[in-house]
Short mmCIF file of C-alpha atoms in Angstrom, two decimals:
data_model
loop_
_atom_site.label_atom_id
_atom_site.label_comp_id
_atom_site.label_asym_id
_atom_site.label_seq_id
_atom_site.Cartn_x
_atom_site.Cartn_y
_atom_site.Cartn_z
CA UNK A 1 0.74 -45.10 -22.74
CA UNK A 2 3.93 -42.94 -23.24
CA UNK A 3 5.37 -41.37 -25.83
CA UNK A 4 2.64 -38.84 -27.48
CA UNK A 5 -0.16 -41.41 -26.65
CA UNK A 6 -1.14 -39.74 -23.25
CA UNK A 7 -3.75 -41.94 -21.62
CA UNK A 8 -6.91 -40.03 -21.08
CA UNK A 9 -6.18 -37.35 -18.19
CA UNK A 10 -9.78 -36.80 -15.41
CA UNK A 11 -10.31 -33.03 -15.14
CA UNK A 12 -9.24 -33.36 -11.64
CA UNK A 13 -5.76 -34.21 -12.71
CA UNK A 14 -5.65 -31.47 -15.31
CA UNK A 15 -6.38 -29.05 -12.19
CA UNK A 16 -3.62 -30.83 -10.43
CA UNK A 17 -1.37 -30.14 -13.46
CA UNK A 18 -0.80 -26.36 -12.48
CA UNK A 19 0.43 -26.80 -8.71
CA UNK A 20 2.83 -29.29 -10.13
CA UNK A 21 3.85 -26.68 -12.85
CA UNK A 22 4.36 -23.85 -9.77
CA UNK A 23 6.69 -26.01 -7.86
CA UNK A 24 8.67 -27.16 -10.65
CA UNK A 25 9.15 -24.09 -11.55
CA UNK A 26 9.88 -22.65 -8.15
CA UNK A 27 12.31 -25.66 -8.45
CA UNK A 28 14.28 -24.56 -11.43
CA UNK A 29 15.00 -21.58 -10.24
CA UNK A 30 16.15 -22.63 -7.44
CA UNK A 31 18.46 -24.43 -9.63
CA UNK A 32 17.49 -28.01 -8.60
CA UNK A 33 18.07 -30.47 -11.48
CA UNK A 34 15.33 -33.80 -10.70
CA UNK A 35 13.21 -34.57 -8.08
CA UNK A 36 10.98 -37.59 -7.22
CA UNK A 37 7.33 -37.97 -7.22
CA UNK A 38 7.02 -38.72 -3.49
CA UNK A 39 9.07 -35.55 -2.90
CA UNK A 40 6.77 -33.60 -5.09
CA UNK A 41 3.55 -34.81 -3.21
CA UNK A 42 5.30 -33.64 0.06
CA UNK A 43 5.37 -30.64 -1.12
CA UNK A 44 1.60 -30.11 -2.41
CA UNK A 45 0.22 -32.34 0.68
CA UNK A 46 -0.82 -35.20 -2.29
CA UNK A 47 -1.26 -38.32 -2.22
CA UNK A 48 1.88 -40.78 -3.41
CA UNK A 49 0.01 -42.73 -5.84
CA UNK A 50 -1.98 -40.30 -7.56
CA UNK A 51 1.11 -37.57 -8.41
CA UNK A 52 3.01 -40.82 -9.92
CA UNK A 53 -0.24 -41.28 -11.76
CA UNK A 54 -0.57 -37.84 -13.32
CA UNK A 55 3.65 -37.52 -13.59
CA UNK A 56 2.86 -41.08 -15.93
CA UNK A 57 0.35 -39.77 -17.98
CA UNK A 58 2.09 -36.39 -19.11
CA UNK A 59 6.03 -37.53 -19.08
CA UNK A 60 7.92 -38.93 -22.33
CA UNK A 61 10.03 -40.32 -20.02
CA UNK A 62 9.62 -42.41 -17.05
CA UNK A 63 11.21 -41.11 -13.84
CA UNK A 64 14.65 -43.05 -12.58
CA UNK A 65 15.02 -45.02 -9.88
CA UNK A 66 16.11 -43.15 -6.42
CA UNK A 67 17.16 -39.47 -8.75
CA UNK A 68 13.74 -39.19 -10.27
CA UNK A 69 12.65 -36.71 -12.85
CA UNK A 70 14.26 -34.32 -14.90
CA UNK A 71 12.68 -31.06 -13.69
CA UNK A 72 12.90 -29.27 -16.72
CA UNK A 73 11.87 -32.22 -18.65
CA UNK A 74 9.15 -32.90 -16.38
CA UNK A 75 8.01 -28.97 -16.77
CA UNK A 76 8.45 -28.88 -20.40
CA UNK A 77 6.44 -31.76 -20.98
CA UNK A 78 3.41 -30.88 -18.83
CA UNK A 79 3.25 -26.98 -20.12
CA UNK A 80 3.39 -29.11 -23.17
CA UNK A 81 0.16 -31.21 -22.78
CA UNK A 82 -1.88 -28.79 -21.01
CA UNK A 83 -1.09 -26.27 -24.15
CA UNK A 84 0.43 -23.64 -22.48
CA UNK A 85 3.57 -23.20 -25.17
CA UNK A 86 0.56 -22.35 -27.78
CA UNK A 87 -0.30 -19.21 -27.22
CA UNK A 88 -4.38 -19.27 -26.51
CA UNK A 89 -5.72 -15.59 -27.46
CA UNK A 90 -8.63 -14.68 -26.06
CA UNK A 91 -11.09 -11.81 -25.76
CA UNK A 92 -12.79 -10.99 -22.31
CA UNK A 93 -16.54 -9.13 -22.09
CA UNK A 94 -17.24 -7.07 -19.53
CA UNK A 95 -14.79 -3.89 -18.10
CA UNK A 96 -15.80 -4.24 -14.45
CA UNK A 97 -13.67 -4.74 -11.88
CA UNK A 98 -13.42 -8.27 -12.12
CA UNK A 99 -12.08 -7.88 -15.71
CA UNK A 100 -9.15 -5.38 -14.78
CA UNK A 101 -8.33 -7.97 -12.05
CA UNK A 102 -7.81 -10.57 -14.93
CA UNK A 103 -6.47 -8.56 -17.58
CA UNK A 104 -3.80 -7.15 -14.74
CA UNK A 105 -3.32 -10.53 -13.70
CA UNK A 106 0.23 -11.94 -15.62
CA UNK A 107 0.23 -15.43 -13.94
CA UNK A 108 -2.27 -16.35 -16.97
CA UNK A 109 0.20 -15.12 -19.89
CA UNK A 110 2.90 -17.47 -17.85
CA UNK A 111 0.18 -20.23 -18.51
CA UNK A 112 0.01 -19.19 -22.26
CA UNK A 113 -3.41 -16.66 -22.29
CA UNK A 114 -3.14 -13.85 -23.71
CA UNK A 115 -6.43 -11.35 -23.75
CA UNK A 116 -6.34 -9.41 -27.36
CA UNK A 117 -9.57 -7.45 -26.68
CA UNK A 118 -12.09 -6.27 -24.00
CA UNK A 119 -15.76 -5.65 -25.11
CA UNK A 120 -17.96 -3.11 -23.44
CA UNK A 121 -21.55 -3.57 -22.96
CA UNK A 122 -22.41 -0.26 -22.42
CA UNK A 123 -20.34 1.66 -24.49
CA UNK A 124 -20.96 5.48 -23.93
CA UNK A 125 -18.16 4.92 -20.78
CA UNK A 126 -15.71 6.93 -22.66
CA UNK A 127 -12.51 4.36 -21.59
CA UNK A 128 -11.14 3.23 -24.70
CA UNK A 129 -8.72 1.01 -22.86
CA UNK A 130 -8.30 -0.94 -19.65
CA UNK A 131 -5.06 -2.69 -18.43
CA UNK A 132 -3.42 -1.79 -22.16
CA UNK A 133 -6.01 -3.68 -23.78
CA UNK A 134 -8.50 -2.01 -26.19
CA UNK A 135 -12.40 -1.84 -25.52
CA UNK A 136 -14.34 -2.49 -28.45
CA UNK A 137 -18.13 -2.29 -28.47
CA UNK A 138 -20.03 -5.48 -27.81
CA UNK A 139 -21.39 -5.56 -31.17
CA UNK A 140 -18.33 -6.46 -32.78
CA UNK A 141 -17.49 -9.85 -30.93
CA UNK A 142 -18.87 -12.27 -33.36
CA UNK A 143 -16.81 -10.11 -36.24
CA UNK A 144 -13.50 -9.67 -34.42
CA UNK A 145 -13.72 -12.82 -33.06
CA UNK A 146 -14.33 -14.94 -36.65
CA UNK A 147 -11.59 -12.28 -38.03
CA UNK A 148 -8.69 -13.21 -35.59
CA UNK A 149 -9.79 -17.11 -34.86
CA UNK A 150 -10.04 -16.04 -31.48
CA UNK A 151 -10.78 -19.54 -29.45
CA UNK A 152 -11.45 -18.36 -25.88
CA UNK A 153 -13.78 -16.05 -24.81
CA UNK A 154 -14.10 -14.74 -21.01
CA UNK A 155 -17.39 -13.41 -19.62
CA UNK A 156 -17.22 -11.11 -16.66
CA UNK A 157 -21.18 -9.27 -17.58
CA UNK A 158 -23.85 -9.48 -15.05
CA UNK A 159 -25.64 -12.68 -15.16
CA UNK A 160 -28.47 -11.30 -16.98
CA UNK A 161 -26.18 -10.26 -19.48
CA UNK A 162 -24.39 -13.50 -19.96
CA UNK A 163 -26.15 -15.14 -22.24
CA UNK A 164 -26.25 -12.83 -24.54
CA UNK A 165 -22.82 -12.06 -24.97
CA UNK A 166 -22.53 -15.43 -24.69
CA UNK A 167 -24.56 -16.13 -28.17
CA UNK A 168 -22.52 -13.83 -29.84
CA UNK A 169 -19.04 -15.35 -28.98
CA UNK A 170 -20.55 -18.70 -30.40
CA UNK A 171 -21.87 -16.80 -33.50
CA UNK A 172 -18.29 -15.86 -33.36
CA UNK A 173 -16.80 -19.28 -33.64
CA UNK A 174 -15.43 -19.13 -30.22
CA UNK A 175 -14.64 -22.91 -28.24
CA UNK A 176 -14.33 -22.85 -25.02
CA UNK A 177 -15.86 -20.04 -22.85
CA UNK A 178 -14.89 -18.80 -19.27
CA UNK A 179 -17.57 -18.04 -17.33
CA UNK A 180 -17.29 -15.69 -14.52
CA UNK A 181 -21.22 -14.91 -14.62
CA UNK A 182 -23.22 -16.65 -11.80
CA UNK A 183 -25.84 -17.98 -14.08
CA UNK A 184 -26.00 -21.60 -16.49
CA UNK A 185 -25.01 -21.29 -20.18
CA UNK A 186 -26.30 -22.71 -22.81
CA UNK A 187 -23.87 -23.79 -26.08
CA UNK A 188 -23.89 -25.90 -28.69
CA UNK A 189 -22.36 -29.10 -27.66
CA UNK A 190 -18.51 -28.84 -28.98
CA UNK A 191 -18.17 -25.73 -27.27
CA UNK A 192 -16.42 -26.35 -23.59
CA UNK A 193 -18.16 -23.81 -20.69
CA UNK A 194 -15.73 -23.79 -17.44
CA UNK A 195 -17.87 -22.34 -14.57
CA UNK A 196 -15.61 -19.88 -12.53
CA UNK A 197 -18.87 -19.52 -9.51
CA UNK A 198 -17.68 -17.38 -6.79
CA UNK A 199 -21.09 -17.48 -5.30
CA UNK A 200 -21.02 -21.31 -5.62
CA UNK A 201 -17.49 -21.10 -3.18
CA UNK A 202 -19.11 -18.59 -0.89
CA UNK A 203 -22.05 -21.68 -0.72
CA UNK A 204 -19.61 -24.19 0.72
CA UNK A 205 -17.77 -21.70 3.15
CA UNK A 206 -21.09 -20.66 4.67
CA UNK A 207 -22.46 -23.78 5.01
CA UNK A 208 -19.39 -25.07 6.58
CA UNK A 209 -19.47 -22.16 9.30
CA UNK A 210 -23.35 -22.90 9.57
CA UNK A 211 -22.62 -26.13 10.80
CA UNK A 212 -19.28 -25.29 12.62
CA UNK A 213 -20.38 -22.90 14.76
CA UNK A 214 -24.27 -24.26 15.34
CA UNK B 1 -35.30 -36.15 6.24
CA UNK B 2 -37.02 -32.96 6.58
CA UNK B 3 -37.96 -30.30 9.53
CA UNK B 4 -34.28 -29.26 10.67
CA UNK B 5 -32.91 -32.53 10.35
CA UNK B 6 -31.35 -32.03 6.55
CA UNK B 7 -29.49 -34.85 4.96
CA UNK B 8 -25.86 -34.87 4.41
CA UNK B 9 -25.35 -32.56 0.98
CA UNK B 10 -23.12 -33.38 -1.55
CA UNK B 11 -20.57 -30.67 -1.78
CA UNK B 12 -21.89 -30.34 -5.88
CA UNK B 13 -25.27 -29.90 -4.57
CA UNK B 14 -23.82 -27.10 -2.53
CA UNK B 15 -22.75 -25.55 -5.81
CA UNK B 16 -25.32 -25.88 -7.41
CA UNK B 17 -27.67 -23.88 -4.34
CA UNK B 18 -26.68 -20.28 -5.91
CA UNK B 19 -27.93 -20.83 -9.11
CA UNK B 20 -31.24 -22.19 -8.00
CA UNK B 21 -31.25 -19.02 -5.66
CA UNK B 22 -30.61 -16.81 -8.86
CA UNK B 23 -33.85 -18.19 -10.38
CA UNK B 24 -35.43 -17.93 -7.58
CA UNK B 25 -34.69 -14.21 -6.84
CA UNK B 26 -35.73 -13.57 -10.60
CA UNK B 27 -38.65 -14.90 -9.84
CA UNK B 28 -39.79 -13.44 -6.82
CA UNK B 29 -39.00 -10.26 -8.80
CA UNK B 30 -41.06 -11.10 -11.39
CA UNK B 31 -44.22 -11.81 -8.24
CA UNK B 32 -44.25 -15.39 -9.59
CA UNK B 33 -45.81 -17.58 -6.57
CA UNK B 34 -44.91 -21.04 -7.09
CA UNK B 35 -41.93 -23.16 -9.23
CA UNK B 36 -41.89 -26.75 -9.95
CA UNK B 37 -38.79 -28.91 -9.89
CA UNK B 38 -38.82 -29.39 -13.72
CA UNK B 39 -39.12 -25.24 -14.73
CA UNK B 40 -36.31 -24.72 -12.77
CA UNK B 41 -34.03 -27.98 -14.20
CA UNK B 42 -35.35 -26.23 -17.32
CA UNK B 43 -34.33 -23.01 -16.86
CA UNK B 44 -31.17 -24.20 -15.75
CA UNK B 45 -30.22 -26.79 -18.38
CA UNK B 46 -30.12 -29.47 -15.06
CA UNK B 47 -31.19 -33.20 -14.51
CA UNK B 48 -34.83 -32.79 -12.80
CA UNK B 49 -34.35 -35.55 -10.58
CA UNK B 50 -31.39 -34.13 -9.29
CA UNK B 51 -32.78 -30.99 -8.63
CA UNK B 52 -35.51 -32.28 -6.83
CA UNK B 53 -33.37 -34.14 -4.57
CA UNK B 54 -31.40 -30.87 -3.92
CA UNK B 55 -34.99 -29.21 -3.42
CA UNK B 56 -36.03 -31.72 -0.48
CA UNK B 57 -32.73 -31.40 0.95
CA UNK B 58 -32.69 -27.98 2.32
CA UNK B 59 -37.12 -27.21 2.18
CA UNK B 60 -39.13 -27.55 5.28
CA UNK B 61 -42.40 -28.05 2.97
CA UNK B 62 -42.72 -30.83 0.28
CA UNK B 63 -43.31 -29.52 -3.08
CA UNK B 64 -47.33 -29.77 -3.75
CA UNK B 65 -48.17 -31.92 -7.14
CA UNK B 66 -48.98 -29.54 -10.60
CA UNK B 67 -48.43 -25.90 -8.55
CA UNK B 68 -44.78 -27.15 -7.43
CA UNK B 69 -43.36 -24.71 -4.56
CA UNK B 70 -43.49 -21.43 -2.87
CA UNK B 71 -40.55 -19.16 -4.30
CA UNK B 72 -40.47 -17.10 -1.60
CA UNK B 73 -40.17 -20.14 1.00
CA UNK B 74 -38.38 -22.32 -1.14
CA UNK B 75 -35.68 -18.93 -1.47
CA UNK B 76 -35.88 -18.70 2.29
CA UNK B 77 -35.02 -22.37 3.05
CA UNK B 78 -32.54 -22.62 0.73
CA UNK B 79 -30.76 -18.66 1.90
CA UNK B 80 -30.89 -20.06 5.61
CA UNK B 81 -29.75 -23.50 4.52
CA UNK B 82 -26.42 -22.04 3.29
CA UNK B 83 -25.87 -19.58 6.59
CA UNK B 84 -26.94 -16.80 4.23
CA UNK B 85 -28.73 -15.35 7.06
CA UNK B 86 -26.01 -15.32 9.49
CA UNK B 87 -23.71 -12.46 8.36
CA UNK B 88 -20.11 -14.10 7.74
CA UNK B 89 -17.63 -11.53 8.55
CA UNK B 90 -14.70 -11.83 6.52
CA UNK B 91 -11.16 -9.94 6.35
CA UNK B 92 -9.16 -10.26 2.76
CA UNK B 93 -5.42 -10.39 2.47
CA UNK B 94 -3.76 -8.50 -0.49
CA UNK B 95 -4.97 -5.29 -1.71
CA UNK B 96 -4.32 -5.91 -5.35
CA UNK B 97 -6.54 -5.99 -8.83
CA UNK B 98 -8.56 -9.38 -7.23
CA UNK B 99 -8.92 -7.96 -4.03
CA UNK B 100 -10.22 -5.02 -5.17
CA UNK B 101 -12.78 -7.01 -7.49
CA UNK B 102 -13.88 -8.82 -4.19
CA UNK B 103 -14.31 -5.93 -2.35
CA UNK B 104 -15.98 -4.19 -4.98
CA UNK B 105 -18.70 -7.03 -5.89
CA UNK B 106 -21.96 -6.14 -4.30
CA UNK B 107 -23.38 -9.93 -5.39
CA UNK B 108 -21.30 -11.35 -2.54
CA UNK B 109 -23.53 -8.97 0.46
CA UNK B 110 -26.51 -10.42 -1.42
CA UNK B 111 -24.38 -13.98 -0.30
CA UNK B 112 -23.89 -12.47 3.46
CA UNK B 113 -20.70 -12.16 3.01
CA UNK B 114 -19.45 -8.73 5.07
CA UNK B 115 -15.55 -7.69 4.37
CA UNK B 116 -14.26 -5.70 7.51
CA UNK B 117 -10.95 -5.25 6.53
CA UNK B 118 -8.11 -5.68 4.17
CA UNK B 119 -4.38 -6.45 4.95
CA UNK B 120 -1.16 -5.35 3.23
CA UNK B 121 1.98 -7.51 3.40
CA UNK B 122 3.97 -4.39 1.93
CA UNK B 123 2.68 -1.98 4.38
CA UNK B 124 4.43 1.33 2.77
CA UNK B 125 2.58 1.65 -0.33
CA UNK B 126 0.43 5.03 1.64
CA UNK B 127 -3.26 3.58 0.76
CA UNK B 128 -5.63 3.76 3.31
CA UNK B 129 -8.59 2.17 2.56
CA UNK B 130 -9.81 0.31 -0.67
CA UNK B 131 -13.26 0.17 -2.18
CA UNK B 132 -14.57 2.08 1.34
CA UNK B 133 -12.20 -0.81 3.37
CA UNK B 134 -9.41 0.10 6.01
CA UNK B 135 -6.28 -1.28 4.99
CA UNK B 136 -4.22 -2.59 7.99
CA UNK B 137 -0.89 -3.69 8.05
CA UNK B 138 -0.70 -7.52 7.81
CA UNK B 139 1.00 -8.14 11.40
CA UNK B 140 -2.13 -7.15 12.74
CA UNK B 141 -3.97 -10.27 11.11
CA UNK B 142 -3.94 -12.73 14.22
CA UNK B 143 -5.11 -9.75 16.51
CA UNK B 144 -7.80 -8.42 14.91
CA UNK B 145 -9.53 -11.61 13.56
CA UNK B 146 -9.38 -12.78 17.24
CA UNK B 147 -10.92 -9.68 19.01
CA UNK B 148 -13.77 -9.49 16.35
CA UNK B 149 -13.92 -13.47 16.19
CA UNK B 150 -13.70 -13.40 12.52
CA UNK B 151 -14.44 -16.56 10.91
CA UNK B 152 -13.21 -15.94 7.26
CA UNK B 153 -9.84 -15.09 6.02
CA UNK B 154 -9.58 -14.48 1.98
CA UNK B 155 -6.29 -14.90 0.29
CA UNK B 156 -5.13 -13.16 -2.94
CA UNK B 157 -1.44 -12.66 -2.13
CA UNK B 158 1.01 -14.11 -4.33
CA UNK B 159 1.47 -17.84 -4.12
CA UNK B 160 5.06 -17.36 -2.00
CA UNK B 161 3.47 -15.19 0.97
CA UNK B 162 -0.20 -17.01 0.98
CA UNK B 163 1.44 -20.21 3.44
CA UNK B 164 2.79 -16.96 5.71
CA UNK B 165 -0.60 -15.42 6.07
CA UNK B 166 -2.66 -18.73 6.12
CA UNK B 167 -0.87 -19.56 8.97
CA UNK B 168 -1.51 -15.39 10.57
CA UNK B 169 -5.05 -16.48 10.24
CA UNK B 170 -5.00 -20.14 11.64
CA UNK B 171 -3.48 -17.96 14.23
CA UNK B 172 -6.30 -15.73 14.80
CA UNK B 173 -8.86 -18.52 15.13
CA UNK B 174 -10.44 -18.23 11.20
CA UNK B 175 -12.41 -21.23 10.79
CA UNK B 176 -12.45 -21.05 7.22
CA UNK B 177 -9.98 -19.78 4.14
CA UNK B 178 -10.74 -18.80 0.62
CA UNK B 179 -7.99 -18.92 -1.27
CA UNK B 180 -7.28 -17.29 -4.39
CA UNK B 181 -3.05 -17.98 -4.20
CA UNK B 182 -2.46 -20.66 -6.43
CA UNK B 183 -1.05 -22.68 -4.05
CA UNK B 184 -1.65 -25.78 -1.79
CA UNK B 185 -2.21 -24.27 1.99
CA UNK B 186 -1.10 -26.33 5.03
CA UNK B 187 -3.85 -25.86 7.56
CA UNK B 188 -5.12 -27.88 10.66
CA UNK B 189 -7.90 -30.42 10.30
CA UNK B 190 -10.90 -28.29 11.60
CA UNK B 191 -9.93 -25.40 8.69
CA UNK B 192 -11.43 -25.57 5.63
CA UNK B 193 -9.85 -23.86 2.81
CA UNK B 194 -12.01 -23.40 -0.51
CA UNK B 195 -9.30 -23.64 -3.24
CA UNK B 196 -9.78 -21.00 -6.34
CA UNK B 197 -7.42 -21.56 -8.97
CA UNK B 198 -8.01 -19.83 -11.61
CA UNK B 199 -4.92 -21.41 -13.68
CA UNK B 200 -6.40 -24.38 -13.07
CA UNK B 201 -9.70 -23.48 -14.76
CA UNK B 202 -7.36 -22.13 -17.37
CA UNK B 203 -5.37 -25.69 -17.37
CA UNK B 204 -8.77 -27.41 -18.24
CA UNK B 205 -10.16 -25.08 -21.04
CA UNK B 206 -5.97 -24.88 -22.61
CA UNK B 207 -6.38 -28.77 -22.63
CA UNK B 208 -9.29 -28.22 -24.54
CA UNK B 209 -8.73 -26.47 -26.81
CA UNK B 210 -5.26 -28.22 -27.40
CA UNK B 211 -7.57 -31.44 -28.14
CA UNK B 212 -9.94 -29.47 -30.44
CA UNK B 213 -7.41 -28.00 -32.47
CA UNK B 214 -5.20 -31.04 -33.37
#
């Protein structure tokens, strides 16, 4: 199971992955040299069981008796399997609001993204730059895209705009897509869509304060 | 199973209740009267069965055989279903890039979400209002959520202040927390907090494309 063959990892444990990354590295800082799994899941309110689990299925090495893990081990190996030391470039479509917010945003180059381009839908705006990154006109993402081997792209257009930008990131040889747009995609079936609904979120927290307050 | 009495929903099904009210608002736009089960798991790349069960879960009326449903009833149901209806006041923490994305989406009034004010943990930076929102200083959090009984707090403060505010709201009597901090909030049992971590998103599609590449 160790030892470069990871066991197969459930996408609920690879969205675990990042807390674990934030405290370890809030850990190193702090200059703290190992720590435990049960110490780890006190910290993220986790269960026991299921941090050992994911710690297992990432770690070269298994965690000692009573000291625990190495915590820059433990971080290097899990930046490691989730990809973060390679360098993901990506482009992002769309120059709203939403977009700056990401582009602005460096927690995602700490987690290895790194946004080359922007692409304009509309593009008599003028702006020929937002955040430091260039705006290109949305006719030249398949090109650019197939020209750098870009491998993520991030969609941030209206809804009814989505799919068409989305058609020409695929055209562009583009593999996994982040959706921002509140509407379904459809992709050939290598390419990996990761839904980013806000609308779907709002859904659960009005529901719940349907019921709550009823 | 029907008339008021709804049947426990799947917090997927939840999810899934914006993009069926997407089509369903297209629709209406377009004056089309009636939508079966199968268009719309067609239009939406989804499992027909499933969407009929998420149809019957939140409609009043039974879907008639060959016309299908009414859009606009089937929109209504499903808008009141969710608390779409009921105007969910809301106050964001953190005037940054994401807040001011929030603020500045219209798509989440068309949800019945309302944002009434914003908070600022560093309460020198001179800005008054954001996006046509009063910026108050964050001590006032508890206070103000209680005298306008608030029932959603939104967090996009970095991940070391967000347990420090969480805890301003929990104080003010929010009954629910979306939180955009990428890290896990300790809240009392009758809170719910809607995680959205965006590295974790980003943990997924990096795993991805990790895998792909190889």
């Amino acid at each position: 199971m160790c030892e470069c063959n990871h066991p197969v990892v459930t996408v609920q444990a690879l969205q675990r992955m990042p807390y674990y990354i934030q405290q370890l590295r809030i850990l190193k800082e702090k200059k703290v040299e190992t720590v435990s799994a049960p110490k780890i899941a006190e910290l993220l309110n986790l269960n026991e069981v299921q941090v050992r689990k994911d710690f297992a299925a990432v770690c070269r090495e298994k965690g000692k008796p009573k000291t625990g893990f190495l915590v820059t081990e433990l971080l290097n190996n899990m930046e490691e399997f989730l990809g973060y030391h390679n360098v993901n470039e990506a482009v992002i479509i769309g120059t709203g609001s939403l977009a700056r917010a990401i582009i602005a945003d460096d927690s995602f180059q700490n987690f290895g993204l790194k946004i080359v381009a922007a692409f304009d839908t509309s593009p008599n705006q003028g702006d020929t730059e937002v955040c430091g990154v260039k705006i290109l006109s949305s006719d030249k993402i398949s090109n650019l895209c197939r020209r750098m081997q870009i491998h993520i792209g991030i969609i941030t257009v209206p809804a009814g705009q989505a799919q068409i930008v989305c058609d020409q990131l695929v055209a562009g040889g583009i593999l996994a897509i982040w959706n921002f747009a509140s509407v379904h995609l459809s992709v050939p079936e290598h390419i990996l869509v990761q839904n980013e609904n806000l609308t779907a979120s709002l859904a659960v927290l009005s529901n719940y304060l349907k019921k709550t307050l009823q």
